[in-house]
PDB file of C-alpha atoms in Angstrom:
ATOM      1  CA  MET A   1      18.117 -15.149  -8.129  1.00  0.00           C
ATOM      2  CA  THR A   2      19.308 -13.084  -5.160  1.00  0.00           C
ATOM      3  CA  ILE A   3      19.354  -9.334  -5.718  1.00  0.00           C
ATOM      4  CA  ASP A   4      22.367  -7.376  -4.422  1.00  0.00           C
ATOM      5  CA  ILE A   5      20.485  -4.227  -3.447  1.00  0.00           C
ATOM      6  CA  THR A   6      23.625  -2.574  -2.063  1.00  0.00           C
ATOM      7  CA  LYS A   7      25.333  -2.861  -5.449  1.00  0.00           C
ATOM      8  CA  LEU A   8      22.251  -1.601  -7.292  1.00  0.00           C
ATOM      9  CA  ILE A   9      21.966   1.471  -5.072  1.00  0.00           C
ATOM     10  CA  GLU A  10      25.671   2.196  -5.467  1.00  0.00           C
ATOM     11  CA  GLU A  11      25.049   2.274  -9.228  1.00  0.00           C
ATOM     12  CA  PHE A  12      21.992   4.528  -8.883  1.00  0.00           C
ATOM     13  CA  GLU A  13      22.447   7.840 -10.724  1.00  0.00           C
ATOM     14  CA  PHE A  14      20.296  10.727  -9.546  1.00  0.00           C
ATOM     15  CA  ASN A  15      17.884  12.373 -11.964  1.00  0.00           C
ATOM     16  CA  ARG A  16      15.324  14.306  -9.903  1.00  0.00           C
ATOM     17  CA  ILE A  17      13.177  14.206  -6.781  1.00  0.00           C
ATOM     18  CA  LEU A  18       9.710  12.884  -7.582  1.00  0.00           C
ATOM     19  CA  ASN A  19       8.100  13.674  -4.249  1.00  0.00           C
ATOM     20  CA  SER A  20       8.867  14.439  -0.615  1.00  0.00           C
ATOM     21  CA  ASP A  21       6.274  13.943   2.124  1.00  0.00           C
ATOM     22  CA  THR A  22       6.931  15.637   5.476  1.00  0.00           C
ATOM     23  CA  GLN A  23       4.064  13.734   7.132  1.00  0.00           C
ATOM     24  CA  THR A  24       5.255  10.232   6.267  1.00  0.00           C
ATOM     25  CA  LYS A  25       8.954  11.276   6.322  1.00  0.00           C
ATOM     26  CA  GLN A  26       9.385   9.764   2.875  1.00  0.00           C
ATOM     27  CA  ILE A  27      11.215  10.861  -0.256  1.00  0.00           C
ATOM     28  CA  ALA A  28      10.961   9.326  -3.734  1.00  0.00           C
ATOM     29  CA  ILE A  29      13.886   9.860  -6.124  1.00  0.00           C
ATOM     30  CA  LEU A  30      14.035   9.123  -9.838  1.00  0.00           C
ATOM     31  CA  GLY A  31      17.323   7.939 -11.280  1.00  0.00           C
ATOM     32  CA  THR A  32      18.857   5.350 -13.540  1.00  0.00           C
ATOM     33  CA  ILE A  33      20.756   2.094 -13.113  1.00  0.00           C
ATOM     34  CA  ASP A  34      22.533   0.857 -16.235  1.00  0.00           C
ATOM     35  CA  LEU A  35      20.611   3.490 -18.247  1.00  0.00           C
ATOM     36  CA  GLU A  36      17.221   2.099 -17.122  1.00  0.00           C
ATOM     37  CA  ASN A  37      14.808   4.087 -14.961  1.00  0.00           C
ATOM     38  CA  ALA A  38      14.817   3.320 -11.240  1.00  0.00           C
ATOM     39  CA  ILE A  39      12.903   4.774  -8.301  1.00  0.00           C
ATOM     40  CA  LEU A  40      14.511   4.951  -4.865  1.00  0.00           C
ATOM     41  CA  ILE A  41      12.077   5.447  -1.976  1.00  0.00           C
ATOM     42  CA  ILE A  42      13.552   6.259   1.430  1.00  0.00           C
ATOM     43  CA  GLU A  43      11.324   6.407   4.506  1.00  0.00           C
ATOM     44  CA  LYS A  44      12.485   7.190   8.036  1.00  0.00           C
ATOM     45  CA  SER A  45      11.801   4.296  10.372  1.00  0.00           C
ATOM     46  CA  PRO A  46       9.487   4.504  13.397  1.00  0.00           C
ATOM     47  CA  PHE A  47      10.729   3.712  16.873  1.00  0.00           C
ATOM     48  CA  ASN A  48      10.819   0.074  17.923  1.00  0.00           C
ATOM     49  CA  ILE A  49       8.330   0.094  20.812  1.00  0.00           C
ATOM     50  CA  GLU A  50       8.871  -3.583  21.647  1.00  0.00           C
ATOM     51  CA  LEU A  51      12.623  -3.046  22.045  1.00  0.00           C
ATOM     52  CA  ILE A  52      12.115   0.016  24.250  1.00  0.00           C
ATOM     53  CA  ASN A  53       9.622  -1.796  26.478  1.00  0.00           C
ATOM     54  CA  SER A  54      11.979  -4.753  26.823  1.00  0.00           C
ATOM     55  CA  ASP A  55      14.611  -2.644  28.627  1.00  0.00           C
ATOM     56  CA  PRO A  56      12.957   0.567  29.928  1.00  0.00           C
ATOM     57  CA  LYS A  57      15.845   1.381  32.310  1.00  0.00           C
ATOM     58  CA  SER A  58      18.106   2.202  29.366  1.00  0.00           C
ATOM     59  CA  VAL A  59      15.650   4.722  27.871  1.00  0.00           C
ATOM     60  CA  PRO A  60      16.452   7.339  26.583  1.00  0.00           C
ATOM     61  CA  THR A  61      20.169   6.505  26.248  1.00  0.00           C
ATOM     62  CA  LYS A  62      19.317   3.495  24.093  1.00  0.00           C
ATOM     63  CA  ILE A  63      17.569   5.807  21.634  1.00  0.00           C
ATOM     64  CA  ILE A  64      19.473   9.099  21.744  1.00  0.00           C
ATOM     65  CA  SER A  65      23.131   9.273  20.798  1.00  0.00           C
ATOM     66  CA  SER A  66      23.853  13.022  21.109  1.00  0.00           C
ATOM     67  CA  LEU A  67      21.969  16.288  21.692  1.00  0.00           C
ATOM     68  CA  SER A  68      22.298  19.978  20.818  1.00  0.00           C
ATOM     69  CA  LEU A  69      19.962  22.478  22.518  1.00  0.00           C
ATOM     70  CA  ILE A  70      17.794  24.583  20.193  1.00  0.00           C
ATOM     71  CA  ASN A  71      15.991  26.632  22.828  1.00  0.00           C
ATOM     72  CA  SER A  72      14.180  26.516  26.164  1.00  0.00           C
ATOM     73  CA  ASN A  73      11.325  28.431  27.763  1.00  0.00           C
ATOM     74  CA  ASP A  74      10.051  27.757  31.281  1.00  0.00           C
ATOM     75  CA  VAL A  75       9.334  24.008  31.435  1.00  0.00           C
ATOM     76  CA  TYR A  76       9.746  23.517  27.656  1.00  0.00           C
ATOM     77  CA  ASN A  77      13.068  22.484  26.149  1.00  0.00           C
ATOM     78  CA  TRP A  78      13.818  21.337  22.595  1.00  0.00           C
ATOM     79  CA  ALA A  79      16.941  20.102  20.892  1.00  0.00           C
ATOM     80  CA  LYS A  80      18.356  18.498  17.782  1.00  0.00           C
ATOM     81  CA  ALA A  81      19.466  14.899  18.185  1.00  0.00           C
ATOM     82  CA  THR A  82      21.236  12.030  16.557  1.00  0.00           C
ATOM     83  CA  LEU A  83      19.844   8.582  17.272  1.00  0.00           C
ATOM     84  CA  ASN A  84      21.491   5.273  17.979  1.00  0.00           C
ATOM     85  CA  GLN A  85      21.088   2.886  15.092  1.00  0.00           C
ATOM     86  CA  ASP A  86      21.086  -0.853  14.628  1.00  0.00           C
ATOM     87  CA  LEU A  87      20.282  -2.416  11.278  1.00  0.00           C
ATOM     88  CA  ASP A  88      18.119  -5.175  12.764  1.00  0.00           C
ATOM     89  CA  GLN A  89      16.433  -3.545  15.769  1.00  0.00           C
ATOM     90  CA  LEU A  90      16.794   0.245  15.282  1.00  0.00           C
ATOM     91  CA  PRO A  91      17.183   0.946  11.568  1.00  0.00           C
ATOM     92  CA  ALA A  92      17.330   4.607  10.586  1.00  0.00           C
ATOM     93  CA  ALA A  93      15.230   4.154   7.455  1.00  0.00           C
ATOM     94  CA  LYS A  94      13.520   1.692   5.158  1.00  0.00           C
ATOM     95  CA  VAL A  95      14.564   1.695   1.500  1.00  0.00           C
ATOM     96  CA  ASN A  96      12.473   0.512  -1.453  1.00  0.00           C
ATOM     97  CA  LEU A  97      13.957   0.203  -4.924  1.00  0.00           C
ATOM     98  CA  ILE A  98      11.839  -0.181  -8.051  1.00  0.00           C
ATOM     99  CA  TYR A  99      14.045  -1.274 -10.956  1.00  0.00           C
ATOM    100  CA  PRO A 100      13.511  -1.251 -13.843  1.00  0.00           C
ATOM    101  CA  ALA A 101      10.777   1.344 -13.261  1.00  0.00           C
ATOM    102  CA  THR A 102       8.051   1.842 -15.859  1.00  0.00           C
ATOM    103  CA  GLU A 103       6.342   5.114 -16.753  1.00  0.00           C
ATOM    104  CA  THR A 104       3.383   3.901 -14.673  1.00  0.00           C
ATOM    105  CA  HIS A 105       5.647   3.642 -11.601  1.00  0.00           C
ATOM    106  CA  ILE A 106       7.073   7.104 -12.238  1.00  0.00           C
ATOM    107  CA  ARG A 107       3.616   8.650 -12.553  1.00  0.00           C
ATOM    108  CA  LYS A 108       2.505   6.933  -9.345  1.00  0.00           C
ATOM    109  CA  TYR A 109       5.307   8.395  -7.221  1.00  0.00           C
ATOM    110  CA  ASN A 110       5.596  11.779  -8.933  1.00  0.00           C
ATOM    111  CA  GLN A 111       4.077  14.770  -7.180  1.00  0.00           C
ATOM    112  CA  GLN A 112       0.720  15.528  -8.757  1.00  0.00           C
ATOM    113  CA  LYS A 113      -2.432  17.566  -8.577  1.00  0.00           C
ATOM    114  CA  LEU A 114      -5.396  15.677  -7.104  1.00  0.00           C
ATOM    115  CA  HIS A 115      -9.075  15.602  -8.036  1.00  0.00           C
ATOM    116  CA  TYR A 116     -12.160  14.279  -6.290  1.00  0.00           C
ATOM    117  CA  VAL A 117     -14.150  12.014  -8.617  1.00  0.00           C
ATOM    118  CA  ARG A 118     -17.694  10.695  -8.373  1.00  0.00           C
ATOM    119  CA  GLU A 119     -17.509   7.703 -10.668  1.00  0.00           C
ATOM    120  CA  THR A 120     -20.958   6.748 -11.952  1.00  0.00           C
ATOM    121  CA  PRO A 121     -21.653   3.231 -13.244  1.00  0.00           C
ATOM    122  CA  GLU A 122     -21.808   4.766 -16.720  1.00  0.00           C
ATOM    123  CA  MET A 123     -18.304   6.231 -16.339  1.00  0.00           C
ATOM    124  CA  TYR A 124     -17.083   2.870 -15.098  1.00  0.00           C
ATOM    125  CA  TYR A 125     -18.408   0.922 -18.078  1.00  0.00           C
ATOM    126  CA  GLN A 126     -17.422   3.526 -20.661  1.00  0.00           C
ATOM    127  CA  TYR A 127     -13.937   4.526 -19.467  1.00  0.00           C
ATOM    128  CA  VAL A 128     -12.683   2.472 -16.514  1.00  0.00           C
ATOM    129  CA  ILE A 129     -13.261  -1.043 -17.878  1.00  0.00           C
ATOM    130  CA  PRO A 130     -11.303  -0.348 -21.109  1.00  0.00           C
ATOM    131  CA  TYR A 131      -8.510   1.150 -18.978  1.00  0.00           C
ATOM    132  CA  ILE A 132      -8.463  -1.896 -16.673  1.00  0.00           C
ATOM    133  CA  ASP A 133      -8.093  -4.147 -19.731  1.00  0.00           C
ATOM    134  CA  THR A 134      -4.851  -2.320 -20.605  1.00  0.00           C
ATOM    135  CA  MET A 135      -3.530  -2.891 -17.066  1.00  0.00           C
ATOM    136  CA  LYS A 136      -3.711  -6.684 -17.134  1.00  0.00           C
ATOM    137  CA  GLY A 137      -1.535  -9.300 -18.832  1.00  0.00           C
ATOM    138  CA  GLU A 138       2.179  -8.528 -18.450  1.00  0.00           C
ATOM    139  CA  ARG A 139       1.442  -5.764 -15.952  1.00  0.00           C
ATOM    140  CA  LEU A 140       0.189  -8.404 -13.496  1.00  0.00           C
ATOM    141  CA  LYS A 141       3.031 -10.855 -14.105  1.00  0.00           C
ATOM    142  CA  TRP A 142       4.608 -10.052 -10.736  1.00  0.00           C
ATOM    143  CA  VAL A 143       1.294 -10.907  -9.011  1.00  0.00           C
ATOM    144  CA  TYR A 144       1.039 -14.263 -10.778  1.00  0.00           C
ATOM    145  CA  ASN A 145       4.678 -14.962  -9.906  1.00  0.00           C
ATOM    146  CA  ILE A 146       3.709 -14.681  -6.232  1.00  0.00           C
ATOM    147  CA  LEU A 147       0.477 -16.667  -6.488  1.00  0.00           C
ATOM    148  CA  PHE A 148       1.480 -19.480  -8.800  1.00  0.00           C
ATOM    149  CA  HIS A 149       5.273 -19.595  -9.118  1.00  0.00           C
ATOM    150  CA  GLY A 150       6.473 -19.243  -5.537  1.00  0.00           C
ATOM    151  CA  LYS A 151       8.118 -15.840  -5.953  1.00  0.00           C
ATOM    152  CA  GLU A 152       8.701 -14.275  -2.504  1.00  0.00           C
ATOM    153  CA  LYS A 153       7.589 -17.558  -0.883  1.00  0.00           C
ATOM    154  CA  GLU A 154      10.223 -17.066   1.824  1.00  0.00           C
ATOM    155  CA  SER A 155       8.077 -14.135   3.011  1.00  0.00           C
ATOM    156  CA  PHE A 156       4.725 -15.931   2.971  1.00  0.00           C
ATOM    157  CA  ILE A 157       2.860 -15.791   6.259  1.00  0.00           C
ATOM    158  CA  TYR A 158       0.061 -17.973   4.911  1.00  0.00           C
ATOM    159  CA  HIS A 159      -0.590 -19.704   1.585  1.00  0.00           C
ATOM    160  CA  ASP A 160      -3.773 -21.506   0.597  1.00  0.00           C
ATOM    161  CA  GLU A 161      -3.556 -22.786  -2.980  1.00  0.00           C
ATOM    162  CA  SER A 162      -7.249 -23.667  -3.310  1.00  0.00           C
ATOM    163  CA  LYS A 163      -9.564 -21.788  -5.683  1.00  0.00           C
ATOM    164  CA  ASP A 164     -10.803 -19.496  -2.921  1.00  0.00           C
ATOM    165  CA  GLY A 165      -7.415 -19.327  -1.213  1.00  0.00           C
ATOM    166  CA  PHE A 166      -4.884 -16.540  -1.001  1.00  0.00           C
ATOM    167  CA  VAL A 167      -1.351 -15.526  -0.147  1.00  0.00           C
ATOM    168  CA  LEU A 168      -0.738 -13.376   2.941  1.00  0.00           C
ATOM    169  CA  LEU A 169       2.638 -11.651   3.067  1.00  0.00           C
ATOM    170  CA  PRO A 170       4.262  -8.483   4.425  1.00  0.00           C
ATOM    171  CA  ASP A 171       3.649  -5.391   2.335  1.00  0.00           C
ATOM    172  CA  MET A 172       6.725  -3.531   1.103  1.00  0.00           C
ATOM    173  CA  LYS A 173       5.567  -0.571   3.248  1.00  0.00           C
ATOM    174  CA  TRP A 174       6.373  -2.522   6.445  1.00  0.00           C
ATOM    175  CA  ASP A 175       9.906  -2.846   7.832  1.00  0.00           C
ATOM    176  CA  LYS A 176       9.038  -6.190   9.527  1.00  0.00           C
ATOM    177  CA  VAL A 177      10.374  -4.788  12.813  1.00  0.00           C
ATOM    178  CA  ASN A 178       7.654  -2.687  14.449  1.00  0.00           C
ATOM    179  CA  LEU A 179       4.296  -4.357  15.095  1.00  0.00           C
ATOM    180  CA  GLU A 180       2.747  -0.919  15.547  1.00  0.00           C
ATOM    181  CA  ASN A 181       3.438  -0.363  11.843  1.00  0.00           C
ATOM    182  CA  LEU A 182       2.319  -3.832  10.772  1.00  0.00           C
ATOM    183  CA  TYR A 183       1.198  -3.772   7.143  1.00  0.00           C
ATOM    184  CA  LEU A 184       0.268  -6.993   5.352  1.00  0.00           C
ATOM    185  CA  CYS A 185      -1.144  -7.705   1.911  1.00  0.00           C
ATOM    186  CA  CYS A 186      -3.555 -10.490   0.996  1.00  0.00           C
ATOM    187  CA  ILE A 187      -3.611 -11.428  -2.707  1.00  0.00           C
ATOM    188  CA  VAL A 188      -6.443 -13.767  -3.643  1.00  0.00           C
ATOM    189  CA  ASN A 189      -6.193 -16.700  -6.042  1.00  0.00           C
ATOM    190  CA  ARG A 190      -9.437 -15.843  -7.815  1.00  0.00           C
ATOM    191  CA  MET A 191      -8.869 -14.289 -11.230  1.00  0.00           C
ATOM    192  CA  ASP A 192     -12.384 -12.924 -11.755  1.00  0.00           C
ATOM    193  CA  ILE A 193     -12.198  -9.958  -9.347  1.00  0.00           C
ATOM    194  CA  GLY A 194     -10.295  -6.880 -10.454  1.00  0.00           C
ATOM    195  CA  SER A 195     -11.844  -4.433  -7.999  1.00  0.00           C
ATOM    196  CA  ILE A 196     -14.862  -3.953  -5.750  1.00  0.00           C
ATOM    197  CA  ARG A 197     -16.934  -3.234  -8.878  1.00  0.00           C
ATOM    198  CA  ASP A 198     -16.750  -6.976  -9.667  1.00  0.00           C
ATOM    199  CA  LEU A 199     -18.170  -8.048  -6.300  1.00  0.00           C
ATOM    200  CA  SER A 200     -21.774  -9.176  -5.875  1.00  0.00           C
ATOM    201  CA  GLY A 201     -24.028 -10.675  -3.234  1.00  0.00           C
ATOM    202  CA  SER A 202     -22.727 -14.152  -4.072  1.00  0.00           C
ATOM    203  CA  ASP A 203     -19.323 -13.071  -2.690  1.00  0.00           C
ATOM    204  CA  VAL A 204     -20.543 -12.226   0.834  1.00  0.00           C
ATOM    205  CA  ILE A 205     -19.655 -15.626   2.324  1.00  0.00           C
ATOM    206  CA  TYR A 206     -16.355 -15.650   0.412  1.00  0.00           C
ATOM    207  CA  LEU A 207     -15.370 -12.226   1.765  1.00  0.00           C
ATOM    208  CA  GLY A 208     -16.407 -13.171   5.302  1.00  0.00           C
ATOM    209  CA  ASN A 209     -14.341 -16.358   5.226  1.00  0.00           C
ATOM    210  CA  LEU A 210     -11.409 -14.441   3.745  1.00  0.00           C
ATOM    211  CA  GLN A 211     -11.475 -11.830   6.480  1.00  0.00           C
ATOM    212  CA  ASN A 212     -11.928 -14.410   9.266  1.00  0.00           C
ATOM    213  CA  THR A 213      -8.945 -16.446   8.075  1.00  0.00           C
ATOM    214  CA  ILE A 214      -6.768 -13.335   7.811  1.00  0.00           C
ATOM    215  CA  GLN A 215      -7.711 -12.341  11.362  1.00  0.00           C
ATOM    216  CA  LYS A 216      -6.963 -15.813  12.763  1.00  0.00           C
ATOM    217  CA  VAL A 217      -3.642 -16.139  10.951  1.00  0.00           C
ATOM    218  CA  THR A 218      -2.524 -12.640  11.956  1.00  0.00           C
ATOM    219  CA  HIS A 219      -3.461 -13.281  15.579  1.00  0.00           C
ATOM    220  CA  LYS A 220      -1.587 -16.576  15.625  1.00  0.00           C
ATOM    221  CA  LYS A 221       1.519 -15.112  13.962  1.00  0.00           C
ATOM    222  CA  PHE A 222       1.715 -11.670  15.585  1.00  0.00           C
ATOM    223  CA  GLY A 223      -0.597 -11.830  18.599  1.00  0.00           C
ATOM    224  CA  LEU A 224      -2.896  -9.062  17.344  1.00  0.00           C
ATOM    225  CA  PRO A 225      -6.627  -9.663  17.935  1.00  0.00           C
ATOM    226  CA  GLN A 226      -9.164  -8.718  15.280  1.00  0.00           C
ATOM    227  CA  ASP A 227     -10.123  -5.449  16.983  1.00  0.00           C
ATOM    228  CA  GLN A 228      -6.559  -4.215  16.463  1.00  0.00           C
ATOM    229  CA  LEU A 229      -6.643  -4.720  12.693  1.00  0.00           C
ATOM    230  CA  LYS A 230      -7.994  -2.646   9.833  1.00  0.00           C
ATOM    231  CA  ILE A 231      -8.748  -4.745   6.758  1.00  0.00           C
ATOM    232  CA  PHE A 232      -9.622  -2.726   3.678  1.00  0.00           C
ATOM    233  CA  VAL A 233      -9.335  -2.437  -0.092  1.00  0.00           C
ATOM    234  CA  HIS A 234      -8.495   0.515  -2.305  1.00  0.00           C
ATOM    235  CA  TYR A 235     -10.577   2.037  -5.055  1.00  0.00           C
ATOM    236  CA  GLN A 236      -9.072   2.763  -7.455  1.00  0.00           C
ATOM    237  CA  PRO A 237      -6.563  -0.001  -6.609  1.00  0.00           C
ATOM    238  CA  SER A 238      -2.919   0.250  -7.644  1.00  0.00           C
ATOM    239  CA  TYR A 239      -3.329  -2.984  -9.648  1.00  0.00           C
ATOM    240  CA  TYR A 240      -6.433  -4.784 -10.872  1.00  0.00           C
ATOM    241  CA  HIS A 241      -6.206  -8.163  -9.196  1.00  0.00           C
ATOM    242  CA  PHE A 242      -8.256  -8.306  -6.010  1.00  0.00           C
ATOM    243  CA  HIS A 243      -6.157  -7.787  -2.900  1.00  0.00           C
ATOM    244  CA  LEU A 244      -6.688  -6.630   0.671  1.00  0.00           C
ATOM    245  CA  HIS A 245      -4.628  -4.421   2.955  1.00  0.00           C
ATOM    246  CA  ILE A 246      -4.181  -5.322   6.636  1.00  0.00           C
ATOM    247  CA  VAL A 247      -2.728  -2.787   9.079  1.00  0.00           C
ATOM    248  CA  ASN A 248      -2.419  -2.336  12.821  1.00  0.00           C
ATOM    249  CA  VAL A 249      -5.044   0.168  14.017  1.00  0.00           C
ATOM    250  CA  HIS A 250      -2.197   2.026  15.751  1.00  0.00           C
ATOM    251  CA  HIS A 251      -0.367   2.592  12.483  1.00  0.00           C
ATOM    252  CA  PRO A 252       0.614   6.285  12.690  1.00  0.00           C
ATOM    253  CA  GLY A 253       0.214   7.110   9.020  1.00  0.00           C
ATOM    254  CA  LEU A 254       0.125   5.797   5.468  1.00  0.00           C
ATOM    255  CA  GLY A 255      -0.134   9.007   3.468  1.00  0.00           C
ATOM    256  CA  ASP A 256      -3.443   8.702   1.631  1.00  0.00           C
ATOM    257  CA  GLY A 257      -3.474   4.889   1.877  1.00  0.00           C
ATOM    258  CA  ILE A 258      -6.142   4.803   4.594  1.00  0.00           C
ATOM    259  CA  ALA A 259      -7.821   8.105   3.766  1.00  0.00           C
ATOM    260  CA  ILE A 260     -11.446   8.703   2.843  1.00  0.00           C
ATOM    261  CA  GLY A 261     -11.672   8.538  -0.928  1.00  0.00           C
ATOM    262  CA  LYS A 262      -9.224   5.653  -1.126  1.00  0.00           C
ATOM    263  CA  ALA A 263      -9.745   2.970   1.527  1.00  0.00           C
ATOM    264  CA  ILE A 264     -12.963   0.969   1.984  1.00  0.00           C
ATOM    265  CA  LEU A 265     -13.285  -1.380   4.963  1.00  0.00           C
ATOM    266  CA  VAL A 266     -14.106  -4.997   4.110  1.00  0.00           C
ATOM    267  CA  ASP A 267     -16.766  -5.003   6.846  1.00  0.00           C
ATOM    268  CA  ASP A 268     -18.546  -2.168   5.038  1.00  0.00           C
ATOM    269  CA  ILE A 269     -18.255  -3.965   1.693  1.00  0.00           C
ATOM    270  CA  ILE A 270     -19.874  -7.085   3.173  1.00  0.00           C
ATOM    271  CA  ASP A 271     -22.680  -5.072   4.799  1.00  0.00           C
ATOM    272  CA  ASN A 272     -23.386  -3.171   1.575  1.00  0.00           C
ATOM    273  CA  LEU A 273     -23.572  -6.380  -0.456  1.00  0.00           C
ATOM    274  CA  LYS A 274     -25.984  -7.862   2.089  1.00  0.00           C
ATOM    275  CA  ILE A 275     -28.254  -4.848   1.579  1.00  0.00           C
ATOM    276  CA  ASP A 276     -28.018  -5.089  -2.220  1.00  0.00           C
ATOM    277  CA  GLY A 277     -26.099  -7.794  -4.038  1.00  0.00           C
ATOM    278  CA  GLU A 278     -25.562  -5.410  -6.990  1.00  0.00           C
ATOM    279  CA  TYR A 279     -24.482  -2.513  -4.750  1.00  0.00           C
ATOM    280  CA  TYR A 280     -21.073  -1.855  -6.320  1.00  0.00           C
ATOM    281  CA  LYS A 281     -22.399  -2.284  -9.850  1.00  0.00           C
ATOM    282  CA  LYS A 282     -25.026   0.399  -9.231  1.00  0.00           C
ATOM    283  CA  LYS A 283     -23.262   2.792  -6.872  1.00  0.00           C
ATOM    284  CA  THR A 284     -21.612   6.081  -7.761  1.00  0.00           C
ATOM    285  CA  ILE A 285     -18.253   5.751  -6.000  1.00  0.00           C
ATOM    286  CA  GLY A 286     -16.340   8.788  -4.775  1.00  0.00           C
ATOM    287  CA  TYR A 287     -12.544   8.739  -4.684  1.00  0.00           C
ATOM    288  CA  VAL A 288      -9.481  10.937  -5.082  1.00  0.00           C
ATOM    289  CA  ILE A 289      -7.295  10.514  -8.155  1.00  0.00           C
ATOM    290  CA  GLY A 290      -4.058  12.166  -9.220  1.00  0.00           C
ATOM    291  CA  GLU A 291      -3.392  13.663 -12.633  1.00  0.00           C
ATOM    292  CA  ASN A 292      -0.561  11.160 -13.137  1.00  0.00           C
ATOM    293  CA  HIS A 293      -3.008   8.250 -12.984  1.00  0.00           C
ATOM    294  CA  GLY A 294      -3.652   6.598 -16.334  1.00  0.00           C
ATOM    295  CA  LEU A 295      -7.388   7.245 -16.078  1.00  0.00           C
ATOM    296  CA  TRP A 296      -6.833  11.002 -15.996  1.00  0.00           C
ATOM    297  CA  SER A 297      -5.152  10.840 -19.413  1.00  0.00           C
ATOM    298  CA  ILE A 298      -8.490   9.735 -20.941  1.00  0.00           C
ATOM    299  CA  GLU A 299     -10.226  12.867 -22.252  1.00  0.00           C
ATOM    300  CA  GLY A 300     -13.762  11.501 -21.873  1.00  0.00           C
ATOM    301  CA  TYR A 301     -13.070  10.515 -18.265  1.00  0.00           C
ATOM    302  CA  ARG A 302     -11.685  13.989 -17.458  1.00  0.00           C
ATOM    303  CA  ASN A 303     -14.629  15.703 -19.102  1.00  0.00           C
ATOM    304  CA  SER A 304     -17.056  13.533 -17.146  1.00  0.00           C
ATOM    305  CA  VAL A 305     -15.351  14.499 -13.887  1.00  0.00           C
ATOM    306  CA  ARG A 306     -15.367  18.221 -14.710  1.00  0.00           C
ATOM    307  CA  SER A 307     -19.016  18.179 -15.730  1.00  0.00           C
ATOM    308  CA  GLN A 308     -20.170  16.749 -12.397  1.00  0.00           C
TER     309      GLN A 308
END
């Protein structure tokens, strides 16, 4: 079924602003469509470097539509500007719509206080595993729709249906225009890995093959060699079915998506598992978590964090 996103957004009724990020130039707005919660995420688009390089003689007139001087001092001049726009090559913004939005979605995008956690193996077994169990089933239906039912197949960059295969497709954070902002997602077929905590030494070859295939496919499709890619996972992940993030090393910013306390490079995961096959089952893992995360609602988990 084809979604008419224009119609849905026209029916969007504003409730409140969830968050606004001046670094990523992104705003998340909570509203309703047909009385059901919806989240509208609007992010200003980066410049299309490939388009600019293709016709450098027309720069800056191709980019700038009009100017109004703010001030000048010696050799420094600054002004407000409106930019030329083209929906395909120079879009003003990228829009994401989550509808219907669950309370989990709302908590994820709502502004929140953050905490640094050192999750011991004991905390993981006592609090995190029971939480993960509540986040499976219907909550992963959209993942299984991609892997096994061909949902979004028109966007697939690569699809290997074997047991150790995966789907590689553009992440919703990428506008599919600027290679500098390339952001892909690899979702594996294996059902036995929810997060890095489930990995062991027996997965070293699997992870190496996975990363090598991603690098080859991305190079063939987009011309980016492996030394221009970051391949990493998140802990805690946003959903508990193993998946990898692939971004251009020149990506200017992803909020906290590639920050310390969130992103872990696959190369480092492989090296750690070579040192000790039970590394991630034994390790105390440090990460940043927001108070809107489901884990923070667990009293024992909170108390463990505060007693560290």
